C-alpha positions as a printed Julia matrix, in Angstrom:
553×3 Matrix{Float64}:
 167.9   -42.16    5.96
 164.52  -42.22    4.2
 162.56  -38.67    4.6
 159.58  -38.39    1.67
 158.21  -35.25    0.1
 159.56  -32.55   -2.5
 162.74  -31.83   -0.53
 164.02  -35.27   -1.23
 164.09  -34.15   -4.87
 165.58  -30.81   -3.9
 168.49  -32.89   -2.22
 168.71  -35.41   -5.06
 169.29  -32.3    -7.55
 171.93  -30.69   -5.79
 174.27  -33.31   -4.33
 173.52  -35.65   -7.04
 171.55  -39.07   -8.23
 170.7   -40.52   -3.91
 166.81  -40.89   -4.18
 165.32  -39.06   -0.78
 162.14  -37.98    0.2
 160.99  -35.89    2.71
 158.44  -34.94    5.19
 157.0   -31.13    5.67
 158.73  -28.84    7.28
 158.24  -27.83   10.96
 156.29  -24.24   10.88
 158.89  -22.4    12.64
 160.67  -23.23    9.47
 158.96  -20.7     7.6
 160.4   -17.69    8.85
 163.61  -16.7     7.0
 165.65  -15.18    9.99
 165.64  -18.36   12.37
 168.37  -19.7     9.31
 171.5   -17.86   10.05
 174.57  -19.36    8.11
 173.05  -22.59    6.88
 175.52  -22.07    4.48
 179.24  -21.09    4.85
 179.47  -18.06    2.74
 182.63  -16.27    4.36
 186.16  -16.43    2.39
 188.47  -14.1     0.98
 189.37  -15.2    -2.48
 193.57  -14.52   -3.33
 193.4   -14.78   -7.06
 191.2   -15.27   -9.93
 191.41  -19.0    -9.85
 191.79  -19.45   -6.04
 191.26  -23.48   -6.43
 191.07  -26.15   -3.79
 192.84  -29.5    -3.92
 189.89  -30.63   -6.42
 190.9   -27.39   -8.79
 187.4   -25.95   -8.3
 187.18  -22.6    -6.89
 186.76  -22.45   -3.12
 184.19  -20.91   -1.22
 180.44  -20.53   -1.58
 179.56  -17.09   -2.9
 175.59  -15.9    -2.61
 174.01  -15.28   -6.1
 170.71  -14.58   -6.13
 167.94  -13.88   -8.98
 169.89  -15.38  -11.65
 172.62  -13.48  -11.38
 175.99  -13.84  -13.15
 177.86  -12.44   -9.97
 178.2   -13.69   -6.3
 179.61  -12.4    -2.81
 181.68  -13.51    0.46
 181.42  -12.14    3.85
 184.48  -11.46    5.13
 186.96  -14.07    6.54
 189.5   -12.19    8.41
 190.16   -8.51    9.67
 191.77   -7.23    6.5
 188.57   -7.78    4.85
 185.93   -6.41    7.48
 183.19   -3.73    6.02
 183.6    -5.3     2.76
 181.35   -8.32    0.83
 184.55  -10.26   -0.47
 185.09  -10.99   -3.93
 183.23  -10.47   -6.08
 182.83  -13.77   -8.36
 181.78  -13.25  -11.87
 180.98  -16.0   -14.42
 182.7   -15.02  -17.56
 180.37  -16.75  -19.82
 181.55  -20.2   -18.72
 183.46  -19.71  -15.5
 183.52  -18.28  -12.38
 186.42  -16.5   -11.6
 186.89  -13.71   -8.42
 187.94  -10.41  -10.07
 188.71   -8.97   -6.12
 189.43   -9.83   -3.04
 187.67   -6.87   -1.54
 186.24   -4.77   -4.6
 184.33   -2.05   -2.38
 186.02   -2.12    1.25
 184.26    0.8     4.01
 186.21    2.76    5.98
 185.03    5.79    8.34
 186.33    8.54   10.36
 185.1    11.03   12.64
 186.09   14.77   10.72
 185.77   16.09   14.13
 188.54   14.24   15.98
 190.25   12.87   12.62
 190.12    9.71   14.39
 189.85    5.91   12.21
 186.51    3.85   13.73
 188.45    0.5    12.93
 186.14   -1.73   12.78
 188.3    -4.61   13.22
 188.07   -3.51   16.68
 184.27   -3.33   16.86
 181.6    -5.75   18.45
 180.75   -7.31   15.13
 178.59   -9.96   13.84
 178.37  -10.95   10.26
 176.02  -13.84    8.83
 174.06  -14.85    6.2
 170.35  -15.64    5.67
 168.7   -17.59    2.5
 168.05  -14.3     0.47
 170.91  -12.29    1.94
 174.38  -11.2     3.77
 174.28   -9.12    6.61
 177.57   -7.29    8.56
 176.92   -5.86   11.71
 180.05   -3.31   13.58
 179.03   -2.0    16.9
 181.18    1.09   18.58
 179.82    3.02   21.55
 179.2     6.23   19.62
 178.26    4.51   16.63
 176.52    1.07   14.58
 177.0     0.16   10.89
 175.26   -2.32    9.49
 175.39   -3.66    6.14
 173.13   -5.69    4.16
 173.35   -7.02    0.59
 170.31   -8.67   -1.46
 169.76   -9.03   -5.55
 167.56   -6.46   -6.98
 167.72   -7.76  -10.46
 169.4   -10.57  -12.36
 172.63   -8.2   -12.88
 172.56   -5.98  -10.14
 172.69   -6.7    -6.3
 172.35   -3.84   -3.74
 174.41   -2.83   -0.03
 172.12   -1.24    2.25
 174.38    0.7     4.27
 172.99    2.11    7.75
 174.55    3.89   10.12
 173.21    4.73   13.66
 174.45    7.87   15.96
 174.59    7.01   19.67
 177.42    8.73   20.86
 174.85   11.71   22.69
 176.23   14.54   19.97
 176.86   15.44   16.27
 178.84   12.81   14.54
 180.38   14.06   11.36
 181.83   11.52    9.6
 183.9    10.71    6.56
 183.55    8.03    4.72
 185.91    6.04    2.1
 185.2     3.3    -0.43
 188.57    1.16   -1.85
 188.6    -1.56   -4.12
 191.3    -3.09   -6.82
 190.71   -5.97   -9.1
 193.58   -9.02   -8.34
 196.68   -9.36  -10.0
 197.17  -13.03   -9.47
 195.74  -15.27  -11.98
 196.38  -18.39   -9.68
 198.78  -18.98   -6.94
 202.28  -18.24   -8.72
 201.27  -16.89  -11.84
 199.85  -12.7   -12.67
 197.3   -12.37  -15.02
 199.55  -10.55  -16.9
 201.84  -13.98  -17.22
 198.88  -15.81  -18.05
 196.72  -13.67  -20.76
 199.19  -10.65  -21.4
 196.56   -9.2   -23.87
 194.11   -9.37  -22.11
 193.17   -5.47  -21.03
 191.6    -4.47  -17.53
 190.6    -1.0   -17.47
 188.89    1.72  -14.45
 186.93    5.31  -14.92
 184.83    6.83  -12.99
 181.73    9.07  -15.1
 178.47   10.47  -13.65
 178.78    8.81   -9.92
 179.61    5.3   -11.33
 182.65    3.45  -11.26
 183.67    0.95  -14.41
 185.5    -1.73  -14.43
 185.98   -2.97  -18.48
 187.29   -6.32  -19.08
 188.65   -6.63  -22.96
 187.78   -9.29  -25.38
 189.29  -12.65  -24.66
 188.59  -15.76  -26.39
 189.88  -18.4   -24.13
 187.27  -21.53  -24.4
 189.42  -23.7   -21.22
 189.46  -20.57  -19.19
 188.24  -17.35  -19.34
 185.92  -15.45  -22.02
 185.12  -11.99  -22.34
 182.72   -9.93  -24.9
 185.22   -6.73  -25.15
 182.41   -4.89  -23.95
 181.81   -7.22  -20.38
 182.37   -4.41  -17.27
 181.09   -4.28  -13.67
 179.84   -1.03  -12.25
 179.29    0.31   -8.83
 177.16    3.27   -8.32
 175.83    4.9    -4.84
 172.88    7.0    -3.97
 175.39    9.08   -2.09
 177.62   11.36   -4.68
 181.62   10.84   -4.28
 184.75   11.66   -5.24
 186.47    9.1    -6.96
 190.53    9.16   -7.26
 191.43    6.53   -9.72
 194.91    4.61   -9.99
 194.92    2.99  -13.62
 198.33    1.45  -13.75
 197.05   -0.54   -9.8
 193.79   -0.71  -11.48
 192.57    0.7    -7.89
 190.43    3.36   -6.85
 189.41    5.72   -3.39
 185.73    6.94   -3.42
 185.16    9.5    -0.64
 181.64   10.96    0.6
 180.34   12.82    3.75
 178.27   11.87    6.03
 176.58   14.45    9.05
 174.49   12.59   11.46
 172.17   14.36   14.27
 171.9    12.56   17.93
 170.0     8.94   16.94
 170.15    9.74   13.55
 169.81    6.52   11.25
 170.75    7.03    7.55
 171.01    4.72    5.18
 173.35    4.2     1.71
 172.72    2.49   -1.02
 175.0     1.11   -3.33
 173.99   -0.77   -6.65
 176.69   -3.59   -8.05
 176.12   -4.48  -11.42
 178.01   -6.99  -13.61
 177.07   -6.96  -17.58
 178.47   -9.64  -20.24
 177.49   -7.32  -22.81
 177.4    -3.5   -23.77
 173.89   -4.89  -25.33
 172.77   -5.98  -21.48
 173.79   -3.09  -20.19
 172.24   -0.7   -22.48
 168.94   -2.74  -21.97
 169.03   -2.74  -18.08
 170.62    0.64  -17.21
 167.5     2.14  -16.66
 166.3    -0.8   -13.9
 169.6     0.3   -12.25
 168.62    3.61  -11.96
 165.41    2.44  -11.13
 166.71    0.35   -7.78
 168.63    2.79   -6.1
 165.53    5.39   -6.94
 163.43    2.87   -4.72
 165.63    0.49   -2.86
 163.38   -0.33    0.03
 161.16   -1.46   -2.59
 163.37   -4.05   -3.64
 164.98   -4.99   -0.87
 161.04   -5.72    0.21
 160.38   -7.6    -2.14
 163.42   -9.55   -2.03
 162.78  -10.36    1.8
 159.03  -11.37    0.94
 160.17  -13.4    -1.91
 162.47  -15.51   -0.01
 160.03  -15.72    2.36
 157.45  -17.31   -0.16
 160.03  -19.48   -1.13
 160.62  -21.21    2.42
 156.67  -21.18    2.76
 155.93  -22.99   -0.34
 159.11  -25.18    0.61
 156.48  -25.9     3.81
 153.34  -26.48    1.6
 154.9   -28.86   -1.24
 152.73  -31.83   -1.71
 150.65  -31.37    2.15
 147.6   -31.39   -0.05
 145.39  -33.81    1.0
 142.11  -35.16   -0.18
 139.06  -33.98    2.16
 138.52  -37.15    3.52
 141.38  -37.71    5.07
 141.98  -34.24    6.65
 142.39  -35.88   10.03
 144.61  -38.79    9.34
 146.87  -36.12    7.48
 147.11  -34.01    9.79
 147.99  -36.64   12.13
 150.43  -38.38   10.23
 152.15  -34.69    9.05
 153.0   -33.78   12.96
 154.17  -37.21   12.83
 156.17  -36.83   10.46
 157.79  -33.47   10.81
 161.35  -33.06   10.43
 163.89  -32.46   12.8
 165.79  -29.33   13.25
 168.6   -30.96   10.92
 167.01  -32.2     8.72
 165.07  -28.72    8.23
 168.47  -27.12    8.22
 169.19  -29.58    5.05
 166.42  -28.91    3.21
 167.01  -25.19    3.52
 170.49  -25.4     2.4
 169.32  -27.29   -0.65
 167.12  -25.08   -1.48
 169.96  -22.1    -1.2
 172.67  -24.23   -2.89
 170.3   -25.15   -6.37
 168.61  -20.96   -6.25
 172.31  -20.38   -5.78
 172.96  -22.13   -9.27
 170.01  -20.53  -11.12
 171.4   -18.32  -14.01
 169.1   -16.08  -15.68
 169.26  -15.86  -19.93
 172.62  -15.15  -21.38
 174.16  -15.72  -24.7
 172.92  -18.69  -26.0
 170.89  -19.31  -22.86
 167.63  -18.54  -23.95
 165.64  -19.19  -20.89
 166.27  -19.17  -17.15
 167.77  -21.94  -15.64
 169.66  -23.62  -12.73
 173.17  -25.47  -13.39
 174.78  -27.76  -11.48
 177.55  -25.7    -9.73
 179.13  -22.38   -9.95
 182.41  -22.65   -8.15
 182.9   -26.41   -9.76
 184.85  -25.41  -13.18
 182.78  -27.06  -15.76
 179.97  -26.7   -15.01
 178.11  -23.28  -15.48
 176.0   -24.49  -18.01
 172.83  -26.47  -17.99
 172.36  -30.19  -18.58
 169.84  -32.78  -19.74
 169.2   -35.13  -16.69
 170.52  -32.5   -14.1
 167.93  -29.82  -15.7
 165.22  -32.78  -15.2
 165.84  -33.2   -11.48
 166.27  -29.22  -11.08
 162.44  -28.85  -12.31
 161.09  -31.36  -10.49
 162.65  -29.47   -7.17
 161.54  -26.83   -7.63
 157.74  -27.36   -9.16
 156.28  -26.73   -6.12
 158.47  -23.9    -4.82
 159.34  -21.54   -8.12
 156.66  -22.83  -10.93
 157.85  -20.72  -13.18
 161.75  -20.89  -13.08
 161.01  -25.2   -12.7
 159.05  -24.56  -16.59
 162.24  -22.06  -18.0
 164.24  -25.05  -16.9
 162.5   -27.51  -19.46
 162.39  -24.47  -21.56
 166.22  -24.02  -21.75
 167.02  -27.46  -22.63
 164.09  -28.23  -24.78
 165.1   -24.54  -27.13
 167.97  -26.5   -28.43
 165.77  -30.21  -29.14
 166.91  -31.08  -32.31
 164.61  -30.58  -35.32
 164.18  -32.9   -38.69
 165.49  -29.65  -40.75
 169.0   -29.76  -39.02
 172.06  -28.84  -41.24
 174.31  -30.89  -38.97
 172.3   -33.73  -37.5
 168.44  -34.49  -39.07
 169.07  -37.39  -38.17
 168.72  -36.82  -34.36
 165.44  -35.17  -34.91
 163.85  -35.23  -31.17
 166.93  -35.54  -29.39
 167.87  -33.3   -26.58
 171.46  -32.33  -25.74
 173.42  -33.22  -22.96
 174.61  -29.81  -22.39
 173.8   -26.08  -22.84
 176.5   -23.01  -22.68
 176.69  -19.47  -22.9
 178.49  -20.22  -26.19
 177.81  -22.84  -29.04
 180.72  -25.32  -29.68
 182.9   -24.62  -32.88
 180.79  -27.25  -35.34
 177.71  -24.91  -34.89
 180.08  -21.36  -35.75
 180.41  -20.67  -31.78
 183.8   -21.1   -29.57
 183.04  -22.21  -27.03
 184.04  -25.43  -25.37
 181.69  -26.77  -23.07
 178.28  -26.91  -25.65
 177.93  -30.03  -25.6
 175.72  -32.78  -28.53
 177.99  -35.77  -28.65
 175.31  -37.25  -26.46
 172.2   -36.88  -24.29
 171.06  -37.91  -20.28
 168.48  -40.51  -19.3
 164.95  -39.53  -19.97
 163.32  -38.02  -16.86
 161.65  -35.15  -18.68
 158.31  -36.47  -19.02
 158.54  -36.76  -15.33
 159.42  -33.46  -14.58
 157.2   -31.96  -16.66
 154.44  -33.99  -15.1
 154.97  -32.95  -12.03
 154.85  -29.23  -12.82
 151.64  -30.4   -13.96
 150.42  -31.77  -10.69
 151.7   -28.45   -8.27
 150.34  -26.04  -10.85
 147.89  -27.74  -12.94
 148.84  -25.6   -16.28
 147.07  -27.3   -18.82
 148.46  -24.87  -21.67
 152.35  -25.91  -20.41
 151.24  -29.58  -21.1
 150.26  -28.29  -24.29
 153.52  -26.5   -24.88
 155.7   -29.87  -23.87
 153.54  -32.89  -25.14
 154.72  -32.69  -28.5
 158.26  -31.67  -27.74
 158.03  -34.89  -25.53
 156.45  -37.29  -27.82
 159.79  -36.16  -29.98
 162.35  -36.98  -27.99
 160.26  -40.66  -27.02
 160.68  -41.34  -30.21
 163.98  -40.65  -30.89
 164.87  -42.87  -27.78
 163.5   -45.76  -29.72
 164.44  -45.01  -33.04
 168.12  -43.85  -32.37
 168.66  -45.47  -28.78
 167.55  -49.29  -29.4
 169.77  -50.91  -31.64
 168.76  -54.37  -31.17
 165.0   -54.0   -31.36
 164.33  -55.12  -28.14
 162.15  -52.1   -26.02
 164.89  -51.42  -23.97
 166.97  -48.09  -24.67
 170.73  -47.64  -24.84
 173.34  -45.42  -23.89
 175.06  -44.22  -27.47
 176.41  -41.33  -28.86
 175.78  -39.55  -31.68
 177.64  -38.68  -35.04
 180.27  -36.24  -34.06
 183.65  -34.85  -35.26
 185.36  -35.69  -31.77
 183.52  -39.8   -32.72
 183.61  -39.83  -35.93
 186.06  -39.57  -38.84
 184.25  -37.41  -42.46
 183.05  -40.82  -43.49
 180.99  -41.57  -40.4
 183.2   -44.53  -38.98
 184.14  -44.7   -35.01
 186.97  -42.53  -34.19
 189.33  -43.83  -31.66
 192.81  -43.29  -30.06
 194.84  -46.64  -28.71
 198.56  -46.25  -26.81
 200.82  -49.45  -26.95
 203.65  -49.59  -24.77
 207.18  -50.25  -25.89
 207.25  -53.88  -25.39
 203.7   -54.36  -27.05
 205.2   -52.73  -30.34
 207.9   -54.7   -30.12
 206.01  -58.22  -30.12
 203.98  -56.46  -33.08
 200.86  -56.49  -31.14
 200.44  -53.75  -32.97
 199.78  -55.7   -36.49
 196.25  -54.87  -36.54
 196.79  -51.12  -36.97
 198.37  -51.12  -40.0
 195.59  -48.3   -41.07
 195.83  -46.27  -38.31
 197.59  -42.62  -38.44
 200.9   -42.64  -35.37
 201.09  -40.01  -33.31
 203.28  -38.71  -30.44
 204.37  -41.11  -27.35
 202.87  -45.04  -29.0
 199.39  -43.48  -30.02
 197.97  -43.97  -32.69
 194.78  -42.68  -34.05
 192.23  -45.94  -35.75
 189.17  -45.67  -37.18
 186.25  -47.95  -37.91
 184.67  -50.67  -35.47
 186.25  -53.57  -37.26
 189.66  -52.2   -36.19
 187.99  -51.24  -32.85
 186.85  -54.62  -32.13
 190.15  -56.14  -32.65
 191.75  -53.19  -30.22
 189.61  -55.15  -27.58
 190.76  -58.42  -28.75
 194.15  -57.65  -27.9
C-alpha cells in the first residue's frame, strides 16, 4: 500500500522503519467524536508486571500530555465505574500499581438500596484525548469522563443526572488498593521485601508513597515517588494500612433533573521536588476544571485538524489541480482510522521532562519493557511526525537528544565530540555516576536529524530553530566522517564507541567466546591462551588479533 503525505511518517514512527505516505484526510475526519475506540484501551491489569507471551505489559493504557501515568476502561463487571489500573512509569518502566485504584459505588440513603451498575445500560469508549463510561438506570445516569489536565495530573469528571421524578439522595463510595502480586506467582513482598508501600489520607487527599528502590532491570523509586487522589467533593476516608486499601465516602442530594458534577484530580509525582513545584496547578485544576477539560477537548481537536492540513499547501497556481487531485486522493475510512491511531499511539508515548530528561519527548513504547526512554533514529522519525501537527513537542524532541551531544571537553569520551547517543533515560548509566541501566552511549542511530530538523523548518518556517540546530548538526556530520569512516572512502559505518562493556582499561575489543566440550578437547581452543575462563566453556578475550582468529575457527 502506498498512501503519501505526513501520516506516512506518523505510521513509519510508531510501528517502525516501513516508508508510507499518505494522502489528506477526509474532512469528516476532523471532528474528534466520530473516532470512538480506534484504539483498544479496556483491560484489567492482575499484577504489577501483568506480561503477555512477549513479556511486555499488556494492554494499551491512555496517557496524555506527557504524563508519567496511564488508564484502562474497564474489562469486565468487577471493574465497572472504575478507570482500571493505573500504570505508572517508575523512571524506566511501566508497571500497574492497581487493578481498580478508585472504583464508584452508589446508593440511594432513602431506600438503602445498591444502584449496581453492572446491571445498568452502559456504554464505555474511548476518544483520541479521552475515556468516557456511561451507566444508565431509570431513576438515574452517571457518566464519567477522564482527560489530562497537566503532565502529572489527569482529571474524572463525574456527572450524575436525576430522572427518577423525585429527590434522589444518594451515597456515594470510592475503593481502591494497590496489587499485591508482583507477577503471576510471585507478591511483591517475595520479590522486593524492602521495598515499603504506604496510604494516609490529610486535607481531602489520599497518598499513596512508594519507598526508595534501586532496581535498574526492574523497578526504581525516588523514596519520595507517591500518587495522590483528591476530589472537589470533601470525604471521609477509612484507611486499611496493613491491605494498603482505603473507603472514601461523600453525599450527594440531587433535586428532580438535577445534573451535578465531581471532580476528581489523579496525580502521580517521581519526586517530592515535582510535587512541591506542581501542587499548586493541582489545586488550580479542580478550582477550574471545565477550563481544562476545554482546553483539552479543543486541543485534541487542533491536533486531528492540523493532522488534516499537513503538507495541503499548495502553490497559487495550481489551486485547481490541487484541489482536484486532494478529493482524489482522500483516504478511505480505514485508512483515516490508521492515521488516527498513529497519531494516538506516538502522543500516547510522549513523556514530558523527568530526571535526566531535560526536554519533552516521545519514546518508542510504554507497555514494551525497555523502552521508556528516548532514542537517536526513533527521536528523528518522531519529529518529523509530528512537525506539522505539534511544532513544538517535534523541536523538544531534537532538543532531548541533542542536550546530551557529546562535547570536545568530555571527561569520558572527547573523543566523540559531535556524537549523539543512541539512547536517553530517566537515569544516567553507572560510568557517568547514575544507576541506571538503560542510558545508553556504546553507540549511536543512522543520521536522519538533519532531515527532521528540516522539515520542522518547512511546516513552521522558524528561522531562529535553524539557528539553534545548524551548528549542533554540522557537529555530529562531522563526527560521522571523522569517527564513522574508517577506510576513507565517503561512505559511513556502523561502529561503536570506546566503552567499558567493549573495551578492556587499555582500549582493546572486549569479547566473550563459548567452546563446547568436544572443541576443548581437540584444543581448538589454542588460540586463547590469553584469555580469562569463566563459568560453563566461556572465556573472556581481548584484542582484535585474538578476535580475528575467534572467526577463523
Amino acid at each position: 500500500m502506498v498512501i503519501f503525505l505526513r501520516v506516512g511518517y506518523l505510521f513509519m514512527s510508531v510501528f517502525g522503519s516501513l516508508y508510507l505516505t499518505v494522502y489528506p484526510l477526509n474532512c469528516n475526519a476532523n471532528n474528534v467524536g466520530d473516532w470512538q475506540n480506534t484504539l483498544d484501551r479496556t483491560g484489567m491489569p492482575t499484577a504489577h508486571k501483568s506480561y503477555d507471551q512477549y513479556q511486555n505489559q499488556q494492554f494499551n493504557p491512555f496517557f496524555d500530555l506527557g504524563a508519567w501515568h496511564g488508564y484502562l476502561l474497564p474489562k469486565n463487571d468487577d471493574s465497572v465505574g472504575a478507570f482500571t489500573g493505573p500504570m505508572v512509569i517508575m523512571e524506566e518502566y511501566g508497571l500497574y500499581i492497581a487493578d481498580k485504584l478508585e472504583q464508584l459505588t452508589i446508593y440511594d440513603q432513602d431506600t438503602n438500596s445498591q444502584f449496581s451498575l453492572k446491571d445498568a445500560e452502559i456504554e464505555n469508549y474511548s476518544l483520541p484525548g479521552s475515556l468516557h463510561q456511561s451507566y444508565r438506570f431509570d431513576a438515574l445516569t452517571i457518566n464519567l469522563s477522564l482527560y489530562f489536565a497537566g503532565e502529572r495530573t489527569a482529571m474524572i469528571k463525574t456527572t450524575f443526572k436525576n430522572h427518577s421524578g423525585k429527590t434522589l439522595n444518594l451515597r456515594l463510595n470510592w475503593s481502591g488498593k494497590l496489587l499485591e502480586q508482583w507477577q503471576n506467582e510471585q507478591t511483591v513482598k517475595q520479590e522486593f521485601p524492602q521495598w515499603q508501600r504506604s496510604i494516609n489520607a490529610k486535607n481531602n487527599q489520599l497518598n499513596f508513597i512508594f519507598s526508595r528502590l534501586r532496581s535498574p532491570w526492574h523497578l526504581m523509586t525516588s523514596g519520595t515517588a507517591s500518587y495522590n487522589i483528591q476530589r472537589s467533593l470533601k470525604s471521609h476516608n477509612v484507611i486499611n494500612e496493613e491491605e494498603l486499601s482505603y473507603v472514601s465516602e461523600s453525599s450527594l442530594t440531587l433535586d428532580i433533573n438535577e445534573n451535578s458534577s465531581i471532580y476528581t484530580a489523579q496525580s502521580y509525582f517521581l519526586n517530592s521536588d515535582e510535587e512541591k513545584r506542581l501542587v499548586k496547578r493541582v489545586t488550580n485544576i479542580l478550582n477550574k476544571p471545565e477550563h481544562y477539560i476545554l482546553a483539552s477537548e479543543k486541543r485534541w481537536q487542533s491536533y486531528l485538524s492540523n493532522l488534516l492540513l499537513v503538507n495541503t499547501k499548495s502553490e497559487k497556481n495550481n489551486e485547481v489541480e490541487s484541489e482536484v487531485e486532494s478529493e482524489k486522493n482522500k483516504l478511505n475510512h480505514s485508512q483515516q482510522r490508521l492515521a488516527i491511531k498513529s497519531l494516538q499511539t506516538l502522543l500516547g508515548n510522549w513523556r514530558s521532562p523527568a530526571g535526566q530528561i531535560k526536554h519533552h519527548g516521545v519514546s518508542p513504547s510504554t507497555t514494551a519493557r525497555w523502552f521508556n526512554g528516548f532514542w537517536a533514529w526513533d527521536s528523528w522519525k518522531h519529529a518529523y511526525a509530528l512537525a506539522g501537527i505539534h511544532p513544538e513537542l517535534a523541536k523538544n524532541i531534537m532538543r532531548s537528544m541533542f542536550e546530551y551531544q557529546i562535547q570536545a571537553n568530555d571527561p569520558l569520551r572527547p573523543q566523540d565530540s559531535g556524537m549523539v547517543i543512541d539512547a536517553v533515560f530517566y537515569n544516567k548509566d553507572i560510568i557517568r555516576k547514575g544507576d541506571g541501566g538503560n542510558w545508553n552511549e556504546r553507540n549511536t542511530k543512522p543520521p536522519l536529524a538533519s532531515w527532521a530538523v528540516w522539515e520542522i523548518y518547512q511546516q513552521t518556517k522558524d528561522k531562529k530553530f535553524i539557528e539553534e540546530f545548524f551548528p549542533k548538526l554540522e557537529q555530529y556530520h562531522q563526527w560521522w566522517y571523522r569517527n564513522r569512516d574508517h577506510d576513507r572512502n565517503g561512505l559511513i559505518e556502523y561502529g561503536a564507541t570506546k566503552h567499558h562493556l567493549h573495551n578492556n582499561s587499555a582500549g582493546e575489543l572486549s569479547f566473550k567466546i563459548q567452546f563446547s566440550a568436544e572443541q576443548l578437547s581437540k584444543g581448538e581452543n589454542r588460540f586463547i591462551f590469553d584469555c580469562q575462563p569463566l563459568t560453563e566453556n566461556w572465556f573472556q578475550c581481548f584484542g582484535d588479533e585474538t578476535y580475528q582468529a575467534a572467526l577463523n575457527i
